[in-house]
């Protein structure tokens, strides 16, 4: 017979996950390791942003696989990423193929980012052209995405499908996980993981990088009632997390992400695992 769980303090539980599983220890299994390397080497912010965008947009599917592909790129260009994408060699560079995108399509993406940098001076400038209108994150991301699409179209028109997959439209209402992950890296203050390069975006404006795992965990924790994994759901979860940390709600991405990516959450299928989970007292899927 099940008994009623007592009212758990979800904030305290999420904080405990952050303490027990420090995010900084997880960077080696995360695509942020690539921009972090450039950051720690004191490379220009223009290059760090470019590496971050390339790494974020390839970060779907199996982490082991996309990390291998990004590493392959960094090795092939001898870690001179900015010079590679902004120079003539970008056209003949050995870009990797990855899942839904051919090497040719990934090459167009990287070259288009290089052309945005050549035209706007940096990715950040292209973002700020939209963001500064209303201090709105979606406007900024849309401005950046459109600037890259425009440059990609100058290389090849119509755009191939595998390229569009790399650059989802932030205004289309989807969860835009990879864009929000990129923004987290740029806007959260330097903490050994994120890099705080874009202080004009307040951490309180960020949205959670949402995927299927995170949304299921969030539903089980009562952070959202929405059934779809879209922009509005990311907003609803982020608003809830703001109640726990008004200035920096997305720090809790690490608490939820740890359970999702690490494959430790089976969403209630393995109750033995649930009983060992720090979020168990607050989780509907963890039965008492
Ligand atoms: S209690 Fe179980 S279902 Fe809930 S978050 Fe933890 S592992 Fe996942």
PDB file of C-alpha atoms and ligand atoms in Angstrom:
ATOM      1  CA  UNK A   1       0.000   0.000   0.000  1.00  0.00           C
ATOM      2  CA  UNK A   2       1.353   3.427  -0.886  1.00  0.00           C
ATOM      3  CA  UNK A   3       1.389   6.302   1.525  1.00  0.00           C
ATOM      4  CA  UNK A   4       1.225  10.016   0.852  1.00  0.00           C
ATOM      5  CA  UNK A   5       4.634  11.700   0.443  1.00  0.00           C
ATOM      6  CA  UNK A   6       5.183  14.600   2.793  1.00  0.00           C
ATOM      7  CA  UNK A   7       5.596  18.023   1.097  1.00  0.00           C
ATOM      8  CA  UNK A   8       9.174  17.964  -0.144  1.00  0.00           C
ATOM      9  CA  UNK A   9      11.368  21.041  -0.423  1.00  0.00           C
ATOM     10  CA  UNK A  10      12.231  20.766  -4.107  1.00  0.00           C
ATOM     11  CA  UNK A  11      14.626  23.722  -4.016  1.00  0.00           C
ATOM     12  CA  UNK A  12      16.643  22.063  -1.253  1.00  0.00           C
ATOM     13  CA  UNK A  13      16.743  18.806  -3.222  1.00  0.00           C
ATOM     14  CA  UNK A  14      17.883  20.514  -6.435  1.00  0.00           C
ATOM     15  CA  UNK A  15      20.545  22.401  -4.476  1.00  0.00           C
ATOM     16  CA  UNK A  16      21.748  19.139  -2.982  1.00  0.00           C
ATOM     17  CA  UNK A  17      22.194  17.639  -6.468  1.00  0.00           C
ATOM     18  CA  UNK A  18      24.353  20.658  -7.372  1.00  0.00           C
ATOM     19  CA  UNK A  19      26.493  20.143  -4.278  1.00  0.00           C
ATOM     20  CA  UNK A  20      26.831  16.376  -4.564  1.00  0.00           C
ATOM     21  CA  UNK A  21      27.392  16.370  -8.339  1.00  0.00           C
ATOM     22  CA  UNK A  22      29.350  19.581  -9.056  1.00  0.00           C
ATOM     23  CA  UNK A  23      28.735  20.634 -12.685  1.00  0.00           C
ATOM     24  CA  UNK A  24      32.412  21.538 -13.122  1.00  0.00           C
ATOM     25  CA  UNK A  25      33.313  17.849 -12.775  1.00  0.00           C
ATOM     26  CA  UNK A  26      31.089  16.991 -15.698  1.00  0.00           C
ATOM     27  CA  UNK A  27      32.533  19.229 -18.404  1.00  0.00           C
ATOM     28  CA  UNK A  28      34.651  16.437 -19.902  1.00  0.00           C
ATOM     29  CA  UNK A  29      31.525  14.557 -20.929  1.00  0.00           C
ATOM     30  CA  UNK A  30      29.830  17.697 -22.206  1.00  0.00           C
ATOM     31  CA  UNK A  31      30.229  19.671 -25.464  1.00  0.00           C
ATOM     32  CA  UNK A  32      31.028  22.785 -23.406  1.00  0.00           C
ATOM     33  CA  UNK A  33      34.535  21.292 -23.060  1.00  0.00           C
ATOM     34  CA  UNK A  34      35.360  22.689 -26.549  1.00  0.00           C
ATOM     35  CA  UNK A  35      34.595  26.393 -26.020  1.00  0.00           C
ATOM     36  CA  UNK A  36      35.971  25.988 -22.486  1.00  0.00           C
ATOM     37  CA  UNK A  37      39.340  24.923 -23.867  1.00  0.00           C
ATOM     38  CA  UNK A  38      39.520  28.088 -26.002  1.00  0.00           C
ATOM     39  CA  UNK A  39      38.306  30.146 -23.034  1.00  0.00           C
ATOM     40  CA  UNK A  40      40.985  28.745 -20.746  1.00  0.00           C
ATOM     41  CA  UNK A  41      43.665  29.332 -23.366  1.00  0.00           C
ATOM     42  CA  UNK A  42      42.725  33.032 -23.395  1.00  0.00           C
ATOM     43  CA  UNK A  43      41.611  32.928 -27.022  1.00  0.00           C
ATOM     44  CA  UNK A  44      39.461  35.771 -28.393  1.00  0.00           C
ATOM     45  CA  UNK A  45      35.814  35.888 -27.407  1.00  0.00           C
ATOM     46  CA  UNK A  46      34.940  35.911 -31.135  1.00  0.00           C
ATOM     47  CA  UNK A  47      36.582  32.503 -31.508  1.00  0.00           C
ATOM     48  CA  UNK A  48      35.143  31.097 -28.261  1.00  0.00           C
ATOM     49  CA  UNK A  49      31.630  32.081 -29.422  1.00  0.00           C
ATOM     50  CA  UNK A  50      32.188  30.447 -32.802  1.00  0.00           C
ATOM     51  CA  UNK A  51      33.461  27.206 -31.251  1.00  0.00           C
ATOM     52  CA  UNK A  52      30.531  27.289 -28.817  1.00  0.00           C
ATOM     53  CA  UNK A  53      27.973  27.693 -31.593  1.00  0.00           C
ATOM     54  CA  UNK A  54      29.513  24.931 -33.705  1.00  0.00           C
ATOM     55  CA  UNK A  55      29.664  22.583 -30.685  1.00  0.00           C
ATOM     56  CA  UNK A  56      26.132  23.394 -29.523  1.00  0.00           C
ATOM     57  CA  UNK A  57      24.525  22.854 -32.918  1.00  0.00           C
ATOM     58  CA  UNK A  58      26.180  19.475 -33.377  1.00  0.00           C
ATOM     59  CA  UNK A  59      25.153  18.405 -29.867  1.00  0.00           C
ATOM     60  CA  UNK A  60      22.235  16.080 -30.519  1.00  0.00           C
ATOM     61  CA  UNK A  61      21.950  12.310 -30.493  1.00  0.00           C
ATOM     62  CA  UNK A  62      24.657  10.349 -28.743  1.00  0.00           C
ATOM     63  CA  UNK A  63      27.019  12.500 -26.650  1.00  0.00           C
ATOM     64  CA  UNK A  64      29.922  10.138 -27.353  1.00  0.00           C
ATOM     65  CA  UNK A  65      29.327  10.465 -31.109  1.00  0.00           C
ATOM     66  CA  UNK A  66      28.941  14.226 -31.367  1.00  0.00           C
ATOM     67  CA  UNK A  67      31.879  14.842 -29.032  1.00  0.00           C
ATOM     68  CA  UNK A  68      33.972  12.658 -31.353  1.00  0.00           C
ATOM     69  CA  UNK A  69      32.887  14.712 -34.388  1.00  0.00           C
ATOM     70  CA  UNK A  70      33.600  18.060 -32.749  1.00  0.00           C
ATOM     71  CA  UNK A  71      36.985  16.814 -31.531  1.00  0.00           C
ATOM     72  CA  UNK A  72      37.738  15.610 -35.052  1.00  0.00           C
ATOM     73  CA  UNK A  73      37.051  19.130 -36.370  1.00  0.00           C
ATOM     74  CA  UNK A  74      39.215  20.787 -33.732  1.00  0.00           C
ATOM     75  CA  UNK A  75      42.110  18.444 -34.421  1.00  0.00           C
ATOM     76  CA  UNK A  76      41.811  18.829 -38.191  1.00  0.00           C
ATOM     77  CA  UNK A  77      42.069  22.628 -37.953  1.00  0.00           C
ATOM     78  CA  UNK A  78      44.822  22.411 -35.345  1.00  0.00           C
ATOM     79  CA  UNK A  79      42.529  24.364 -33.011  1.00  0.00           C
ATOM     80  CA  UNK A  80      42.620  27.387 -35.314  1.00  0.00           C
ATOM     81  CA  UNK A  81      38.870  27.380 -35.667  1.00  0.00           C
ATOM     82  CA  UNK A  82      38.305  31.068 -36.285  1.00  0.00           C
ATOM     83  CA  UNK A  83      40.930  31.335 -39.016  1.00  0.00           C
ATOM     84  CA  UNK A  84      39.515  28.197 -40.606  1.00  0.00           C
ATOM     85  CA  UNK A  85      35.901  29.330 -40.829  1.00  0.00           C
ATOM     86  CA  UNK A  86      36.636  32.931 -41.817  1.00  0.00           C
ATOM     87  CA  UNK A  87      39.289  32.135 -44.421  1.00  0.00           C
ATOM     88  CA  UNK A  88      39.318  30.559 -47.886  1.00  0.00           C
ATOM     89  CA  UNK A  89      40.353  27.161 -46.535  1.00  0.00           C
ATOM     90  CA  UNK A  90      36.827  26.658 -45.123  1.00  0.00           C
ATOM     91  CA  UNK A  91      35.642  25.587 -48.570  1.00  0.00           C
ATOM     92  CA  UNK A  92      38.046  22.665 -48.905  1.00  0.00           C
ATOM     93  CA  UNK A  93      38.340  21.784 -45.195  1.00  0.00           C
ATOM     94  CA  UNK A  94      37.532  18.193 -44.208  1.00  0.00           C
ATOM     95  CA  UNK A  95      34.293  18.835 -42.299  1.00  0.00           C
ATOM     96  CA  UNK A  96      32.809  15.782 -40.605  1.00  0.00           C
ATOM     97  CA  UNK A  97      29.433  14.294 -41.471  1.00  0.00           C
ATOM     98  CA  UNK A  98      27.163  13.746 -38.509  1.00  0.00           C
ATOM     99  CA  UNK A  99      23.798  11.972 -38.434  1.00  0.00           C
ATOM    100  CA  UNK A 100      21.284  14.184 -40.261  1.00  0.00           C
ATOM    101  CA  UNK A 101      23.908  16.429 -41.845  1.00  0.00           C
ATOM    102  CA  UNK A 102      26.428  15.589 -44.549  1.00  0.00           C
ATOM    103  CA  UNK A 103      30.002  16.894 -44.433  1.00  0.00           C
ATOM    104  CA  UNK A 104      28.986  19.319 -47.190  1.00  0.00           C
ATOM    105  CA  UNK A 105      26.090  20.671 -45.087  1.00  0.00           C
ATOM    106  CA  UNK A 106      28.184  21.022 -41.927  1.00  0.00           C
ATOM    107  CA  UNK A 107      30.751  22.822 -44.071  1.00  0.00           C
ATOM    108  CA  UNK A 108      28.139  25.313 -45.291  1.00  0.00           C
ATOM    109  CA  UNK A 109      27.035  25.900 -41.694  1.00  0.00           C
ATOM    110  CA  UNK A 110      30.603  26.577 -40.515  1.00  0.00           C
ATOM    111  CA  UNK A 111      31.365  28.793 -43.515  1.00  0.00           C
ATOM    112  CA  UNK A 112      28.133  30.740 -42.968  1.00  0.00           C
ATOM    113  CA  UNK A 113      29.128  31.363 -39.339  1.00  0.00           C
ATOM    114  CA  UNK A 114      32.511  32.581 -40.632  1.00  0.00           C
ATOM    115  CA  UNK A 115      30.775  34.935 -43.064  1.00  0.00           C
ATOM    116  CA  UNK A 116      28.574  36.310 -40.239  1.00  0.00           C
ATOM    117  CA  UNK A 117      31.747  37.049 -38.273  1.00  0.00           C
ATOM    118  CA  UNK A 118      33.348  38.717 -41.288  1.00  0.00           C
ATOM    119  CA  UNK A 119      30.236  40.836 -41.878  1.00  0.00           C
ATOM    120  CA  UNK A 120      29.088  41.604 -38.291  1.00  0.00           C
ATOM    121  CA  UNK A 121      32.500  41.333 -36.543  1.00  0.00           C
ATOM    122  CA  UNK A 122      31.154  38.643 -34.189  1.00  0.00           C
ATOM    123  CA  UNK A 123      28.277  36.283 -33.536  1.00  0.00           C
ATOM    124  CA  UNK A 124      27.503  38.437 -30.532  1.00  0.00           C
ATOM    125  CA  UNK A 125      26.929  41.503 -32.698  1.00  0.00           C
ATOM    126  CA  UNK A 126      24.516  39.568 -34.913  1.00  0.00           C
ATOM    127  CA  UNK A 127      22.656  38.416 -31.781  1.00  0.00           C
ATOM    128  CA  UNK A 128      22.569  41.904 -30.301  1.00  0.00           C
ATOM    129  CA  UNK A 129      21.058  43.425 -33.424  1.00  0.00           C
ATOM    130  CA  UNK A 130      17.843  41.627 -32.491  1.00  0.00           C
ATOM    131  CA  UNK A 131      18.276  41.463 -28.723  1.00  0.00           C
ATOM    132  CA  UNK A 132      18.821  45.193 -28.250  1.00  0.00           C
ATOM    133  CA  UNK A 133      15.445  46.086 -29.783  1.00  0.00           C
ATOM    134  CA  UNK A 134      13.448  44.860 -26.752  1.00  0.00           C
ATOM    135  CA  UNK A 135      16.073  43.060 -24.623  1.00  0.00           C
ATOM    136  CA  UNK A 136      14.357  39.907 -25.769  1.00  0.00           C
ATOM    137  CA  UNK A 137      16.170  36.565 -25.983  1.00  0.00           C
ATOM    138  CA  UNK A 138      14.020  35.138 -28.763  1.00  0.00           C
ATOM    139  CA  UNK A 139      14.542  38.289 -30.871  1.00  0.00           C
ATOM    140  CA  UNK A 140      18.297  37.994 -30.383  1.00  0.00           C
ATOM    141  CA  UNK A 141      18.444  34.316 -31.305  1.00  0.00           C
ATOM    142  CA  UNK A 142      16.187  34.879 -34.310  1.00  0.00           C
ATOM    143  CA  UNK A 143      18.423  37.701 -35.499  1.00  0.00           C
ATOM    144  CA  UNK A 144      21.492  35.467 -35.174  1.00  0.00           C
ATOM    145  CA  UNK A 145      19.827  32.468 -36.844  1.00  0.00           C
ATOM    146  CA  UNK A 146      18.616  34.623 -39.752  1.00  0.00           C
ATOM    147  CA  UNK A 147      22.044  36.191 -40.214  1.00  0.00           C
ATOM    148  CA  UNK A 148      23.586  32.703 -40.514  1.00  0.00           C
ATOM    149  CA  UNK A 149      20.806  31.466 -42.817  1.00  0.00           C
ATOM    150  CA  UNK A 150      21.282  34.505 -45.065  1.00  0.00           C
ATOM    151  CA  UNK A 151      25.004  33.789 -45.384  1.00  0.00           C
ATOM    152  CA  UNK A 152      24.338  30.076 -45.942  1.00  0.00           C
ATOM    153  CA  UNK A 153      21.918  30.961 -48.748  1.00  0.00           C
ATOM    154  CA  UNK A 154      24.644  33.039 -50.362  1.00  0.00           C
ATOM    155  CA  UNK A 155      26.701  29.823 -50.495  1.00  0.00           C
ATOM    156  CA  UNK A 156      23.904  27.479 -51.589  1.00  0.00           C
ATOM    157  CA  UNK A 157      20.269  28.153 -52.389  1.00  0.00           C
ATOM    158  CA  UNK A 158      17.904  26.441 -51.723  1.00  0.00           C
ATOM    159  CA  UNK A 159      19.381  25.372 -48.424  1.00  0.00           C
ATOM    160  CA  UNK A 160      19.874  21.629 -48.031  1.00  0.00           C
ATOM    161  CA  UNK A 161      17.729  19.903 -45.404  1.00  0.00           C
ATOM    162  CA  UNK A 162      20.637  18.781 -43.207  1.00  0.00           C
ATOM    163  CA  UNK A 163      21.723  22.383 -42.863  1.00  0.00           C
ATOM    164  CA  UNK A 164      18.283  23.512 -41.698  1.00  0.00           C
ATOM    165  CA  UNK A 165      18.431  20.832 -39.006  1.00  0.00           C
ATOM    166  CA  UNK A 166      21.587  22.467 -37.674  1.00  0.00           C
ATOM    167  CA  UNK A 167      19.898  25.852 -37.433  1.00  0.00           C
ATOM    168  CA  UNK A 168      16.372  25.483 -36.021  1.00  0.00           C
ATOM    169  CA  UNK A 169      14.281  28.649 -36.146  1.00  0.00           C
ATOM    170  CA  UNK A 170      14.025  30.043 -32.579  1.00  0.00           C
ATOM    171  CA  UNK A 171      10.793  31.831 -33.562  1.00  0.00           C
ATOM    172  CA  UNK A 172       9.063  28.614 -34.676  1.00  0.00           C
ATOM    173  CA  UNK A 173       7.895  27.699 -31.161  1.00  0.00           C
ATOM    174  CA  UNK A 174      10.049  24.597 -30.687  1.00  0.00           C
ATOM    175  CA  UNK A 175      12.081  24.113 -27.528  1.00  0.00           C
ATOM    176  CA  UNK A 176      15.290  25.230 -29.319  1.00  0.00           C
ATOM    177  CA  UNK A 177      17.377  23.214 -26.883  1.00  0.00           C
ATOM    178  CA  UNK A 178      20.697  23.747 -28.617  1.00  0.00           C
ATOM    179  CA  UNK A 179      20.174  27.513 -28.841  1.00  0.00           C
ATOM    180  CA  UNK A 180      19.389  27.692 -25.120  1.00  0.00           C
ATOM    181  CA  UNK A 181      22.408  25.575 -24.267  1.00  0.00           C
ATOM    182  CA  UNK A 182      24.589  27.943 -26.322  1.00  0.00           C
ATOM    183  CA  UNK A 183      23.028  30.920 -24.509  1.00  0.00           C
ATOM    184  CA  UNK A 184      23.672  29.317 -21.140  1.00  0.00           C
ATOM    185  CA  UNK A 185      27.355  28.982 -21.992  1.00  0.00           C
ATOM    186  CA  UNK A 186      27.503  32.614 -23.129  1.00  0.00           C
ATOM    187  CA  UNK A 187      25.401  34.348 -20.486  1.00  0.00           C
ATOM    188  CA  UNK A 188      25.738  32.521 -17.178  1.00  0.00           C
ATOM    189  CA  UNK A 189      28.687  33.876 -15.215  1.00  0.00           C
ATOM    190  CA  UNK A 190      32.011  32.073 -15.393  1.00  0.00           C
ATOM    191  CA  UNK A 191      31.795  29.177 -12.964  1.00  0.00           C
ATOM    192  CA  UNK A 192      34.158  26.616 -14.451  1.00  0.00           C
ATOM    193  CA  UNK A 193      31.454  25.560 -16.934  1.00  0.00           C
ATOM    194  CA  UNK A 194      29.652  28.577 -18.384  1.00  0.00           C
ATOM    195  CA  UNK A 195      31.710  31.565 -19.477  1.00  0.00           C
ATOM    196  CA  UNK A 196      29.808  34.805 -18.874  1.00  0.00           C
ATOM    197  CA  UNK A 197      30.915  36.360 -22.168  1.00  0.00           C
ATOM    198  CA  UNK A 198      27.618  38.134 -22.881  1.00  0.00           C
ATOM    199  CA  UNK A 199      26.753  40.105 -19.716  1.00  0.00           C
ATOM    200  CA  UNK A 200      24.093  42.053 -21.618  1.00  0.00           C
ATOM    201  CA  UNK A 201      21.897  38.952 -21.278  1.00  0.00           C
ATOM    202  CA  UNK A 202      20.887  38.476 -17.652  1.00  0.00           C
ATOM    203  CA  UNK A 203      21.031  34.864 -16.413  1.00  0.00           C
ATOM    204  CA  UNK A 204      17.436  35.398 -15.259  1.00  0.00           C
ATOM    205  CA  UNK A 205      16.418  35.782 -18.933  1.00  0.00           C
ATOM    206  CA  UNK A 206      17.714  32.373 -19.968  1.00  0.00           C
ATOM    207  CA  UNK A 207      15.451  29.416 -20.646  1.00  0.00           C
ATOM    208  CA  UNK A 208      16.150  25.826 -19.778  1.00  0.00           C
ATOM    209  CA  UNK A 209      17.647  23.766 -22.618  1.00  0.00           C
ATOM    210  CA  UNK A 210      14.777  21.335 -22.863  1.00  0.00           C
ATOM    211  CA  UNK A 211      14.811  17.821 -24.264  1.00  0.00           C
ATOM    212  CA  UNK A 212      12.660  14.740 -23.846  1.00  0.00           C
ATOM    213  CA  UNK A 213      14.485  13.547 -20.714  1.00  0.00           C
ATOM    214  CA  UNK A 214      14.475  16.906 -18.968  1.00  0.00           C
ATOM    215  CA  UNK A 215      10.820  17.518 -19.742  1.00  0.00           C
ATOM    216  CA  UNK A 216       9.806  14.123 -18.350  1.00  0.00           C
ATOM    217  CA  UNK A 217      11.791  14.716 -15.182  1.00  0.00           C
ATOM    218  CA  UNK A 218      10.321  18.233 -14.945  1.00  0.00           C
ATOM    219  CA  UNK A 219       6.774  16.870 -15.282  1.00  0.00           C
ATOM    220  CA  UNK A 220       7.395  14.283 -12.592  1.00  0.00           C
ATOM    221  CA  UNK A 221       8.697  17.020 -10.311  1.00  0.00           C
ATOM    222  CA  UNK A 222       5.633  19.199 -10.974  1.00  0.00           C
ATOM    223  CA  UNK A 223       7.658  21.904 -12.745  1.00  0.00           C
ATOM    224  CA  UNK A 224       5.274  21.891 -15.708  1.00  0.00           C
ATOM    225  CA  UNK A 225       1.880  20.528 -16.642  1.00  0.00           C
ATOM    226  CA  UNK A 226       2.376  20.991 -20.360  1.00  0.00           C
ATOM    227  CA  UNK A 227       2.494  17.859 -22.482  1.00  0.00           C
ATOM    228  CA  UNK A 228       4.570  19.185 -25.380  1.00  0.00           C
ATOM    229  CA  UNK A 229       8.300  19.874 -25.387  1.00  0.00           C
ATOM    230  CA  UNK A 230       8.209  23.365 -26.845  1.00  0.00           C
ATOM    231  CA  UNK A 231       9.279  26.961 -26.157  1.00  0.00           C
ATOM    232  CA  UNK A 232       6.291  27.589 -23.861  1.00  0.00           C
ATOM    233  CA  UNK A 233       7.144  24.523 -21.785  1.00  0.00           C
ATOM    234  CA  UNK A 234      10.748  25.713 -21.500  1.00  0.00           C
ATOM    235  CA  UNK A 235       9.342  29.063 -20.324  1.00  0.00           C
ATOM    236  CA  UNK A 236       7.029  27.408 -17.795  1.00  0.00           C
ATOM    237  CA  UNK A 237       9.785  25.242 -16.294  1.00  0.00           C
ATOM    238  CA  UNK A 238      12.190  28.196 -16.224  1.00  0.00           C
ATOM    239  CA  UNK A 239       9.568  30.362 -14.482  1.00  0.00           C
ATOM    240  CA  UNK A 240       9.139  27.674 -11.847  1.00  0.00           C
ATOM    241  CA  UNK A 241      12.900  27.413 -11.333  1.00  0.00           C
ATOM    242  CA  UNK A 242      12.939  31.205 -10.946  1.00  0.00           C
ATOM    243  CA  UNK A 243      10.886  30.796  -7.796  1.00  0.00           C
ATOM    244  CA  UNK A 244      13.884  28.923  -6.352  1.00  0.00           C
ATOM    245  CA  UNK A 245      16.546  31.252  -7.772  1.00  0.00           C
ATOM    246  CA  UNK A 246      15.194  34.511  -9.247  1.00  0.00           C
ATOM    247  CA  UNK A 247      18.618  35.659 -10.472  1.00  0.00           C
ATOM    248  CA  UNK A 248      19.943  32.388 -11.852  1.00  0.00           C
ATOM    249  CA  UNK A 249      17.201  29.810 -12.440  1.00  0.00           C
ATOM    250  CA  UNK A 250      19.069  27.890 -15.136  1.00  0.00           C
ATOM    251  CA  UNK A 251      21.769  26.774 -12.725  1.00  0.00           C
ATOM    252  CA  UNK A 252      19.274  24.003 -11.975  1.00  0.00           C
ATOM    253  CA  UNK A 253      19.670  22.757 -15.534  1.00  0.00           C
ATOM    254  CA  UNK A 254      22.640  20.870 -14.104  1.00  0.00           C
ATOM    255  CA  UNK A 255      20.491  19.199 -11.452  1.00  0.00           C
ATOM    256  CA  UNK A 256      17.966  17.937 -14.004  1.00  0.00           C
ATOM    257  CA  UNK A 257      20.468  17.308 -16.753  1.00  0.00           C
ATOM    258  CA  UNK A 258      22.623  15.132 -14.555  1.00  0.00           C
ATOM    259  CA  UNK A 259      19.750  12.717 -14.139  1.00  0.00           C
ATOM    260  CA  UNK A 260      18.833  12.825 -17.821  1.00  0.00           C
ATOM    261  CA  UNK A 261      22.166  12.659 -19.619  1.00  0.00           C
ATOM    262  CA  UNK A 262      23.888  10.388 -17.155  1.00  0.00           C
ATOM    263  CA  UNK A 263      21.185   7.850 -17.947  1.00  0.00           C
ATOM    264  CA  UNK A 264      20.457   7.511 -14.267  1.00  0.00           C
ATOM    265  CA  UNK A 265      16.789   8.334 -14.538  1.00  0.00           C
ATOM    266  CA  UNK A 266      14.549   5.673 -16.028  1.00  0.00           C
ATOM    267  CA  UNK A 267      11.510   7.857 -15.337  1.00  0.00           C
ATOM    268  CA  UNK A 268      10.249   5.478 -12.703  1.00  0.00           C
ATOM    269  CA  UNK A 269      10.830   2.133 -14.448  1.00  0.00           C
ATOM    270  CA  UNK A 270      13.636   1.179 -12.093  1.00  0.00           C
ATOM    271  CA  UNK A 271      12.343   1.920  -8.610  1.00  0.00           C
ATOM    272  CA  UNK A 272      15.554   0.710  -6.973  1.00  0.00           C
ATOM    273  CA  UNK A 273      17.307   3.495  -8.825  1.00  0.00           C
ATOM    274  CA  UNK A 274      14.584   5.963  -7.836  1.00  0.00           C
ATOM    275  CA  UNK A 275      15.033   5.138  -4.183  1.00  0.00           C
ATOM    276  CA  UNK A 276      18.706   6.148  -4.481  1.00  0.00           C
ATOM    277  CA  UNK A 277      17.854   9.378  -6.347  1.00  0.00           C
ATOM    278  CA  UNK A 278      18.215  12.669  -4.490  1.00  0.00           C
ATOM    279  CA  UNK A 279      14.988  13.947  -6.076  1.00  0.00           C
ATOM    280  CA  UNK A 280      12.989  10.906  -4.994  1.00  0.00           C
ATOM    281  CA  UNK A 281      11.032  12.684  -2.224  1.00  0.00           C
ATOM    282  CA  UNK A 282       9.643  15.170  -4.773  1.00  0.00           C
ATOM    283  CA  UNK A 283       9.226  12.942  -7.784  1.00  0.00           C
ATOM    284  CA  UNK A 284       5.854  11.488  -8.792  1.00  0.00           C
ATOM    285  CA  UNK A 285       7.536   8.698 -10.709  1.00  0.00           C
ATOM    286  CA  UNK A 286       9.403   7.560  -7.630  1.00  0.00           C
ATOM    287  CA  UNK A 287       6.758   5.600  -5.759  1.00  0.00           C
ATOM    288  CA  UNK A 288       6.703   5.428  -2.013  1.00  0.00           C
TER     289      UNK A 288
HETATM  290  S1  LIG B   1      13.013   9.596  -8.531  1.00  0.00           S
HETATM  291 FE1  LIG B   1      13.278   8.206 -10.280  1.00  0.00          FE
HETATM  292  S2  LIG B   1      12.009   9.032 -11.897  1.00  0.00           S
HETATM  293 FE2  LIG B   1      12.266  10.642 -10.374  1.00  0.00          FE
HETATM  294  S3  LIG B   1      13.985  11.869 -11.067  1.00  0.00           S
HETATM  295 FE3  LIG B   1      14.784  10.342  -9.662  1.00  0.00          FE
HETATM  296  S4  LIG B   1      15.401   8.601 -10.922  1.00  0.00           S
HETATM  297 FE4  LIG B   1      14.056   9.923 -12.165  1.00  0.00          FE
END
